[in-house]
């Protein structure tokens, strides 16, 4: 490799690291061993969920000199730290004030003796390692004045999950949609493990980096993860990791997996993706496109036994056989399967995966209700309708791909699918039922159609349909929302504070019911209606202000808010009320109303139930 010299990587690094004053034309004899470990959360390889060394790992060490020395890890596979032992010490021309190490070893690493920064090549080909981060592309660096090294990751990773039915993956290729650099020459600051891509480096130092001209063949826009022995796919997704230099893929990227039978699995995303140092960026799971015969349904079961459909006359054809061999269940029909009808596999608790033929156009109400072992499902492009409760209570369902053919997703279609972490709604969808993703507590983001800018909400024509609650304690609803939908935040018990924007005019029924940690809610003057049960069982809510714009408060709106002590109701005219609006609040709870309206509230229907608790209040003060 042609050495690409550079003078300066970062001005601050030059001041803090090696300088020309400390660089001499004298070789320094290295000791035989160096202590080595890595920064907390840095990753070399995985074993049983922990990051570990592998026996005989090789590391490039510049031991106080510009000589690229080969050192070998002396510990055992699975160790978290250990000793590096020098294998050989080539001739050096410069001495440095620091020890700089780079993992894994490569004879092509070059150190700038004046800045102690590394010129390295990220390989365009990496090697798959089962249940780990892979080989070759996982670069770590360390710089120290002492004989103790703490390695830090330079790259981040894309995590790709593939599933299928026995297909053998031989390699996976990634390419940025805007031809971003994914391999080739990078410049690494050895002090903090940050990197500059050659593609971002101006020749002649115009960008303050310095260096010679960058050759075209050092900027590589495609990277491949090779699987030398092949990886056999199953219904359970297999994870593959590709190391990538930190950067932003503004137009997303495309991943292609090549199988031994010549078939391809392709996934492309147009969303902006950020790869950060020492972090894993997951990608939506990709399932092999199956060629299930039109007169069959394929499945797998947890106990290896035949699964009998709960309803047998809801498929548009008659079952003629149902067998289970070699891990594959096959239900055969006397004609094309046109639907997975109502309650078809309801309560089939050992069902783990199902593949549906392209002849099916609808998945009916409660078709897979409470299939609590179901981890994945292949929905073909022929399906246009996913019915009410179709996958409700499938709490092992970790991934689901909704095809572009689907136009309607029914009431509670994926309710209580507690393993779901992200969902993409295709552009084809025009109808969303009541909160299809209610009680999906690990759901962190929505993508695609109807997704809010922060990816936390599904919003259709101003109506907030669903909320992704994972990890959120305080939330401000987007300004694009005009109505908070039925059960939109139902049972989001991690929420402590919600701010509603002044674009909202209606808080729907059960909108915040069972938000048991909610202590603060801001209701703006734009709201005219608070629906029934809207804040019922918000047991941490202590005070609420109802703006003077409100004209209606539904039944049980604040019932069972057991810590609610103060209700400030500003409307001069009592809003139309509902039964038990404020029942079972905290002992001694007071309802403060405009002083001039006290008697009107005490006489109004349903408000009169709380006449003894109503107190006059001067809201103008």
XYZ file of C-alpha atoms in Angstrom:
621
model
C 0.000 0.000 0.000
C 1.315 3.451 -0.884
C 2.042 5.329 2.345
C -0.085 8.436 2.558
C 1.730 10.838 4.863
C -0.060 13.601 6.649
C 1.235 16.437 8.840
C -1.637 17.304 11.090
C -4.850 15.460 12.110
C -6.126 17.742 14.869
C -4.374 20.842 16.215
C -5.198 19.891 19.799
C -3.789 16.407 19.274
C -0.468 17.856 18.077
C -0.176 19.904 21.264
C -1.087 17.028 23.568
C 0.521 14.116 21.726
C 3.982 13.538 20.320
C 5.769 16.585 18.833
C 8.868 17.119 16.727
C 10.662 18.154 19.895
C 10.203 14.653 21.358
C 10.890 12.753 18.137
C 14.409 11.404 17.741
C 16.247 9.273 15.206
C 17.035 6.647 17.851
C 15.393 3.234 18.299
C 13.906 2.283 21.693
C 14.134 -1.274 22.941
C 10.687 -2.626 23.875
C 10.021 -4.882 26.871
C 8.743 -8.396 26.346
C 5.210 -7.794 27.685
C 2.535 -5.090 28.056
C -0.688 -5.188 30.092
C -3.763 -4.846 27.898
C -7.507 -4.487 28.378
C -10.146 -2.339 26.782
C -12.300 0.614 27.616
C -15.631 -0.283 29.191
C -18.171 -1.166 26.474
C -15.479 -1.503 23.794
C -16.024 -4.566 21.668
C -13.600 -7.132 20.287
C -15.626 -10.325 20.115
C -18.667 -11.677 21.919
C -18.881 -14.798 24.015
C -21.961 -15.511 26.128
C -22.977 -11.874 25.884
C -19.620 -10.454 27.003
C -16.829 -8.807 25.037
C -13.695 -10.946 25.122
C -10.271 -11.643 23.676
C -9.459 -14.680 21.591
C -6.309 -16.654 22.314
C -3.346 -15.614 20.124
C -5.003 -12.394 18.908
C -2.370 -10.244 17.191
C -1.938 -6.506 17.805
C 0.185 -3.864 16.077
C 2.234 -1.940 18.656
C 4.319 1.150 18.029
C 6.359 0.901 21.222
C 7.744 4.429 21.547
C 8.870 4.183 17.937
C 7.486 4.260 14.416
C 8.264 0.559 13.948
C 5.101 -1.530 13.416
C 5.715 -4.410 15.845
C 3.676 -7.591 16.096
C 2.523 -8.548 19.591
C 0.428 -11.586 20.603
C -2.274 -11.876 23.286
C -1.150 -14.414 25.902
C -4.469 -15.036 27.646
C -7.248 -17.500 26.931
C -10.290 -17.131 24.731
C -12.937 -15.485 26.875
C -10.576 -13.312 28.927
C -11.442 -9.651 29.428
C -7.822 -8.535 29.912
C -4.340 -9.978 29.876
C -0.815 -9.622 28.553
C 0.584 -8.845 25.114
C 3.928 -10.433 24.282
C 6.274 -9.044 21.641
C 6.752 -11.377 18.669
C 9.223 -9.301 16.667
C 10.717 -5.805 16.653
C 11.497 -4.403 13.211
C 13.894 -1.512 12.705
C 12.661 1.939 13.690
C 13.713 5.371 12.477
C 11.911 7.583 14.989
C 11.252 7.369 18.721
C 7.942 8.548 20.144
C 6.894 9.712 23.578
C 3.961 7.260 23.645
C 3.050 3.648 23.118
C 0.390 3.318 20.420
C -1.442 0.049 19.701
C -3.864 -0.950 16.944
C -6.023 -4.095 16.921
C -5.999 -6.308 14.882
C -2.443 -6.532 13.575
C -1.742 -5.311 10.037
C 1.601 -4.660 8.414
C -0.038 -1.786 6.525
C -0.624 0.482 9.527
C 1.497 3.635 9.468
C 2.027 6.059 12.359
C 2.779 9.735 11.907
C 5.687 10.285 14.330
C 4.787 13.948 14.831
C 1.129 13.484 15.814
C 0.997 9.825 16.904
C -1.994 9.392 14.603
C -2.605 6.309 12.520
C -3.085 5.828 8.812
C -5.066 2.602 8.322
C -7.077 0.712 5.736
C -10.534 -0.554 6.625
C -10.916 -3.778 4.642
C -13.593 -4.014 1.976
C -14.093 -7.648 3.017
C -14.852 -8.818 6.539
C -15.384 -12.331 7.888
C -18.505 -13.553 9.705
C -18.080 -14.912 13.208
C -21.036 -16.630 14.860
C -22.672 -14.635 17.666
C -19.974 -11.973 17.441
C -18.845 -8.803 15.713
C -16.891 -10.457 12.946
C -13.254 -10.306 12.009
C -10.887 -7.920 10.199
C -12.923 -4.711 10.241
C -13.179 -4.249 14.013
C -10.345 -1.743 14.608
C -9.394 -0.587 18.128
C -6.631 1.806 19.188
C -4.859 2.915 22.348
C -2.237 5.547 23.181
C -0.427 5.547 26.529
C 2.750 6.785 28.185
C 2.828 3.658 30.336
C 3.076 -0.089 29.733
C -0.675 -0.482 30.072
C -3.066 -0.226 27.142
C -6.836 0.424 27.084
C -8.119 -0.259 23.594
C -11.051 1.769 22.207
C -13.241 1.048 19.200
C -12.882 3.200 16.104
C -15.864 1.870 14.146
C -19.536 1.232 14.803
C -21.623 -1.668 13.528
C -24.708 -2.337 11.505
C -26.675 -5.282 12.897
C -28.529 -7.200 10.198
C -31.014 -9.938 11.099
C -31.940 -12.536 8.487
C -34.439 -15.370 8.755
C -35.548 -18.097 6.386
C -36.204 -21.794 6.049
C -32.870 -23.501 5.478
C -31.349 -21.057 2.981
C -27.539 -20.797 3.252
C -26.109 -17.273 3.239
C -22.647 -17.019 1.702
C -22.044 -13.272 1.821
C -23.707 -9.947 2.618
C -22.860 -6.753 0.744
C -23.587 -3.193 1.880
C -23.511 -0.015 -0.187
C -24.580 3.515 0.762
C -27.320 4.926 -1.440
C -25.212 8.058 -1.930
C -21.971 6.113 -2.516
C -20.565 6.959 0.909
C -17.140 5.578 1.840
C -17.527 2.354 3.831
C -13.975 0.976 3.617
C -10.483 1.985 2.548
C -8.216 4.684 3.933
C -9.014 6.361 7.257
C -6.980 8.574 9.583
C -7.291 7.690 13.273
C -6.618 9.956 16.228
C -4.913 7.482 18.562
C -5.751 9.564 21.642
C -9.562 9.449 21.353
C -10.206 6.808 18.653
C -11.944 9.248 16.321
C -11.483 8.855 12.592
C -11.536 10.955 9.437
C -12.482 9.248 6.174
C -10.259 9.697 3.154
C -13.377 10.801 1.276
C -13.680 13.736 3.692
C -9.997 14.636 3.516
C -9.021 17.437 1.146
C -5.734 17.023 -0.686
C -2.952 19.385 0.320
C -4.356 20.039 3.778
C -7.054 22.514 2.810
C -9.307 21.044 5.475
C -6.660 21.331 8.172
C -5.765 17.631 8.098
C -2.769 17.781 5.803
C -1.357 14.945 3.756
C -0.711 13.913 0.192
C -3.232 13.348 -2.566
C -5.849 10.702 -1.870
C -5.880 7.963 -4.462
C -9.235 6.848 -5.847
C -8.676 3.218 -4.918
C -8.417 4.117 -1.231
C -12.034 5.303 -1.098
C -14.203 2.180 -1.216
C -18.002 2.434 -1.378
C -18.934 -1.227 -0.906
C -18.156 -3.631 1.904
C -18.777 -7.388 2.048
C -19.213 -9.722 5.011
C -18.112 -13.180 3.849
C -19.478 -16.380 5.385
C -16.822 -18.968 4.334
C -18.737 -21.967 5.661
C -22.180 -20.584 4.877
C -24.785 -19.679 7.496
C -28.026 -21.654 7.469
C -31.072 -19.530 8.174
C -34.006 -20.586 10.323
C -37.220 -18.990 11.510
C -35.313 -17.415 14.394
C -33.365 -14.438 12.989
C -29.584 -14.781 12.738
C -27.544 -11.668 13.533
C -24.767 -10.481 11.234
C -22.534 -7.513 12.116
C -20.714 -5.289 9.614
C -18.136 -2.835 10.983
C -18.469 0.627 9.430
C -16.591 3.900 9.908
C -18.598 6.517 11.850
C -20.640 8.696 9.511
C -24.152 9.607 8.395
C -25.831 7.828 5.497
C -28.192 10.632 4.524
C -30.038 8.554 1.933
C -29.832 5.239 3.773
C -28.174 2.172 2.311
C -28.865 -1.126 0.586
C -27.989 -4.583 1.899
C -27.899 -7.669 -0.334
C -27.479 -11.201 1.057
C -26.433 -13.860 -1.467
C -27.515 -17.457 -0.819
C -25.904 -20.687 -1.987
C -28.843 -21.453 -4.296
C -28.248 -18.193 -6.172
C -31.165 -16.338 -4.616
C -30.837 -12.829 -3.161
C -32.283 -11.179 -0.079
C -32.382 -7.392 -0.463
C -33.195 -4.640 2.017
C -32.976 -0.929 1.277
C -33.736 1.996 3.536
C -34.187 5.592 2.472
C -34.150 6.984 6.000
C -31.078 8.749 7.341
C -28.909 6.317 9.294
C -26.143 7.362 11.690
C -23.278 4.989 12.459
C -21.563 6.158 15.648
C -18.300 4.986 17.177
C -18.657 1.966 19.446
C -22.425 1.658 18.961
C -24.637 -0.874 17.199
C -27.227 0.360 14.696
C -29.938 -2.294 14.210
C -31.659 -2.739 10.861
C -35.180 -4.094 10.446
C -35.176 -7.869 10.109
C -35.141 -9.291 6.597
C -36.976 -12.516 5.818
C -36.267 -14.797 2.905
C -38.981 -14.475 0.271
C -40.579 -17.894 0.367
C -42.281 -19.672 -2.471
C -45.051 -21.266 -0.455
C -47.456 -23.152 -2.754
C -50.886 -21.548 -3.045
C -52.544 -24.598 -1.506
C -50.269 -24.817 1.548
C -49.353 -23.032 4.788
C -45.928 -23.674 6.349
C -45.227 -23.367 10.055
C -42.976 -24.380 12.924
C -43.895 -25.341 16.482
C -42.043 -25.057 19.765
C -42.685 -28.667 20.746
C -42.111 -30.202 17.312
C -45.707 -31.377 17.034
C -48.467 -30.779 14.518
C -50.478 -27.624 15.145
C -54.188 -27.925 14.447
C -55.903 -24.668 13.419
C -58.507 -23.451 15.899
C -60.975 -22.924 13.048
C -60.758 -25.148 9.972
C -63.275 -23.536 7.632
C -61.814 -20.025 7.369
C -59.182 -20.490 4.660
C -61.293 -20.498 1.503
C -60.365 -24.167 0.986
C -60.532 -27.464 2.850
C -57.654 -29.054 4.757
C -56.597 -32.398 3.281
C -53.443 -33.060 5.354
C -51.316 -31.622 8.160
C -47.812 -33.018 8.691
C -44.705 -32.076 10.663
C -41.287 -33.381 9.601
C -37.712 -32.110 9.995
C -38.818 -28.976 11.790
C -41.357 -27.932 9.142
C -45.114 -28.167 9.427
C -47.145 -28.229 6.216
C -50.910 -27.808 6.022
C -52.179 -28.817 2.567
C -55.569 -27.747 1.146
C -57.716 -28.934 -1.739
C -57.591 -25.497 -3.415
C -55.912 -22.130 -3.140
C -55.785 -20.561 0.330
C -57.423 -17.152 -0.019
C -57.642 -15.992 3.604
C -56.411 -16.630 7.109
C -59.861 -16.185 8.570
C -61.266 -15.168 11.914
C -59.742 -17.046 14.876
C -57.829 -19.334 12.485
C -54.890 -20.011 14.844
C -56.234 -18.366 17.993
C -54.597 -19.678 21.183
C -52.162 -21.926 19.280
C -49.556 -21.376 21.981
C -46.789 -23.555 20.489
C -46.841 -21.869 17.062
C -43.449 -20.154 16.551
C -43.487 -19.168 12.873
C -45.907 -19.207 9.961
C -45.437 -18.617 6.222
C -48.490 -17.640 4.201
C -48.894 -18.180 0.421
C -49.238 -15.301 -2.050
C -52.860 -16.265 -2.736
C -54.007 -14.921 0.662
C -55.559 -11.440 0.610
C -56.674 -11.009 4.227
C -55.734 -11.937 7.791
C -58.935 -11.955 9.792
C -60.017 -10.845 13.240
C -58.089 -12.573 16.069
C -56.427 -14.874 13.523
C -53.314 -15.278 15.712
C -54.704 -13.961 18.985
C -52.623 -15.044 21.986
C -50.143 -17.118 19.977
C -47.626 -16.291 22.663
C -44.723 -18.324 21.181
C -45.009 -16.726 17.733
C -41.699 -14.962 17.002
C -42.035 -14.196 13.293
C -44.542 -14.275 10.484
C -44.151 -13.975 6.735
C -46.972 -11.835 5.328
C -47.045 -11.969 1.513
C -47.498 -8.982 -0.786
C -50.984 -10.204 -1.684
C -52.454 -9.314 1.744
C -54.468 -6.086 1.820
C -56.217 -6.384 5.192
C -54.946 -7.157 8.702
C -58.014 -7.489 10.895
C -58.892 -6.411 14.415
C -56.820 -8.165 17.101
C -55.106 -10.214 14.352
C -51.812 -10.535 16.277
C -52.978 -9.273 19.646
C -51.178 -10.757 22.685
C -48.418 -12.281 20.556
C -45.895 -11.226 23.165
C -42.933 -13.072 21.559
C -43.401 -11.408 18.170
C -40.146 -9.469 17.820
C -40.293 -8.505 14.149
C -43.033 -8.084 11.600
C -42.846 -6.757 8.067
C -46.052 -5.182 6.795
C -45.960 -5.441 2.984
C -46.774 -2.579 0.616
C -50.007 -4.290 -0.393
C -51.714 -3.727 2.987
C -54.287 -0.930 2.966
C -56.013 -1.502 6.334
C -54.726 -2.347 9.819
C -57.651 -3.002 12.234
C -58.475 -2.186 15.893
C -55.717 -3.448 18.275
C -54.142 -5.534 15.486
C -50.815 -5.831 17.381
C -52.040 -5.063 20.879
C -49.741 -6.271 23.681
C -46.991 -7.466 21.332
C -44.510 -6.612 24.054
C -41.394 -7.745 22.133
C -41.908 -5.383 19.189
C -39.297 -2.605 19.129
C -39.976 -0.870 15.800
C -42.694 -0.819 13.155
C -42.733 0.445 9.575
C -46.075 1.432 8.063
C -46.027 1.185 4.242
C -47.392 3.940 2.012
C -50.226 1.661 0.891
C -52.003 1.850 4.279
C -55.008 4.168 4.283
C -56.951 2.865 7.305
C -55.729 2.485 10.891
C -58.047 1.129 13.581
C -58.035 2.096 17.246
C -54.443 2.087 18.503
C -53.153 -0.997 16.660
C -50.030 -1.019 18.871
C -51.550 -0.483 22.302
C -49.472 -1.872 25.197
C -46.444 -2.566 23.002
C -44.259 -1.338 25.845
C -40.892 -1.979 24.141
C -41.899 -0.179 20.972
C -39.369 2.630 20.454
C -40.135 3.973 17.002
C -42.487 4.137 14.054
C -41.218 4.501 10.510
C -42.897 5.082 7.193
C -46.367 6.475 6.627
C -48.050 8.431 9.447
C -44.832 8.444 11.556
C -44.143 11.698 13.418
C -40.828 13.459 12.973
C -39.559 12.078 16.271
C -40.795 8.580 15.275
C -42.781 8.265 18.502
C -46.303 8.687 17.131
C -48.560 7.531 14.344
C -50.586 10.570 13.259
C -53.285 10.356 10.612
C -54.877 13.618 9.489
C -54.047 15.221 12.839
C -55.403 12.266 14.843
C -52.813 10.707 17.148
C -53.428 6.976 16.747
C -50.533 5.302 18.572
C -47.545 6.144 20.753
C -44.223 4.269 21.050
C -43.469 4.469 24.791
C -40.163 2.612 25.283
C -37.761 4.645 27.398
C -39.913 7.808 27.484
C -40.762 9.510 30.791
C -41.478 13.069 29.646
C -43.124 13.825 26.329
C -44.306 16.807 24.314
C -46.939 15.885 21.748
C -46.121 17.167 18.214
C -47.808 20.341 16.970
C -49.270 18.425 14.028
C -51.757 16.713 16.378
C -55.280 18.108 16.573
C -56.915 15.188 18.384
C -55.460 12.668 20.835
C -57.024 9.380 19.832
C -58.853 6.669 21.707
C -56.431 4.901 24.075
C -53.457 6.581 22.350
C -51.363 6.553 25.574
C -53.274 3.767 27.307
C -51.280 2.127 30.112
C -48.043 4.009 29.333
C -47.026 3.657 32.950
C -43.503 5.055 32.504
C -44.786 8.512 31.516
C -44.415 11.104 34.254
C -45.140 14.293 32.327
C -47.038 15.151 29.130
C -47.292 18.520 27.407
C -50.207 18.922 24.996
C -49.719 21.613 22.302
C -52.279 24.296 21.559
C -53.060 22.611 18.233
C -55.087 19.964 20.114
C -58.847 20.459 20.468
C -59.878 17.019 21.758
C -58.515 14.505 24.249
C -60.146 11.212 23.318
C -61.716 8.564 25.506
C -59.235 6.483 27.540
C -56.415 8.559 26.020
C -54.237 8.434 29.184
C -56.037 5.740 31.141
C -53.756 3.739 33.461
C -50.833 6.155 33.039
C -50.062 5.456 36.664
C -46.805 7.462 36.860
C -48.236 10.620 35.288
C -47.710 13.470 37.747
C -48.058 16.423 35.407
C -50.174 17.165 32.340
C -50.473 20.501 30.543
C -53.869 21.006 28.882
C -53.870 24.056 26.582
C -56.668 26.595 26.051
C -57.402 25.054 22.649
C -58.964 21.881 24.103
C -62.771 21.814 24.059
C -63.474 18.191 24.965
C -61.993 15.726 27.466
C -63.321 12.268 26.702
C -64.678 9.638 29.033
C -62.063 7.784 31.101
C -59.429 10.090 29.580
C -57.291 10.199 32.752
C -58.881 7.405 34.723
C -56.498 5.510 37.033
C -53.760 8.155 36.674
C -52.929 7.444 40.281
C -49.922 9.794 40.541
C -51.717 12.885 39.244
C -52.039 15.405 42.090
C -53.312 18.521 40.340
C -54.974 19.364 37.040
C -56.060 22.612 35.396
C -59.027 22.542 33.023
C -58.811 25.537 30.659
C -61.754 27.822 30.022
C -62.046 26.477 26.439
C -63.395 23.113 27.658
C -67.107 22.579 27.050
C -67.406 18.848 27.776
C -65.868 16.400 30.260
C -66.801 12.759 29.781
C -67.847 10.089 32.237
C -65.151 8.829 34.613
C -62.660 11.305 33.061
C -60.640 11.628 36.300
C -62.098 8.783 38.314
C -59.711 6.700 40.454
C -56.997 9.365 40.317
C -56.308 8.457 43.921
C -53.784 11.247 44.611
C -55.665 14.028 42.845
C -56.183 16.776 45.419
C -56.732 19.936 43.356
C -58.870 20.493 40.249
C -58.767 24.009 38.807
C -61.734 24.386 36.471
C -61.597 27.731 34.631
C -64.721 27.734 32.373
C -67.265 30.356 33.444
C -70.038 28.069 32.229
C -69.882 24.555 33.705
C -68.814 22.122 30.963
C -71.259 19.392 30.090
C -70.322 16.711 32.585
C -70.490 12.970 32.860
C -71.164 10.636 35.729
C -68.321 10.035 38.206
C -65.994 12.580 36.594
C -64.021 13.014 39.825
C -64.987 9.992 41.887
C -62.463 8.233 44.122
C -59.926 11.049 44.135
C -57.721 11.840 47.143
C -59.458 12.477 50.439
C -60.303 16.161 50.751
C -59.938 16.845 47.035
C -61.169 20.339 46.079
C -62.626 21.570 42.786
C -61.855 25.258 42.282
C -64.206 27.166 39.959
C -64.604 30.857 39.017
C -65.996 32.757 42.002
C -68.962 34.116 39.993
C -69.849 30.600 38.763
C -69.846 28.737 42.074
C -73.624 28.371 42.315
C -73.901 27.393 38.632
C -71.441 24.532 39.146
C -73.147 23.374 42.325
C -76.458 23.157 40.441
C -75.237 21.708 37.136
C -75.950 18.076 36.245
C -73.193 15.761 37.489
C -71.258 18.719 38.938
C -73.832 18.805 41.686
C -72.505 15.436 42.860
C -69.428 17.352 44.047
C -71.176 20.434 45.470
C -69.557 19.949 48.876
C -66.092 19.965 47.277
C -66.551 23.015 45.047
C -64.672 26.131 46.122
C -64.722 29.641 44.572
C -61.423 30.821 43.078
C -60.143 34.057 41.520
C -58.364 32.866 38.364
C -57.541 36.407 37.297
C -55.143 36.882 40.185
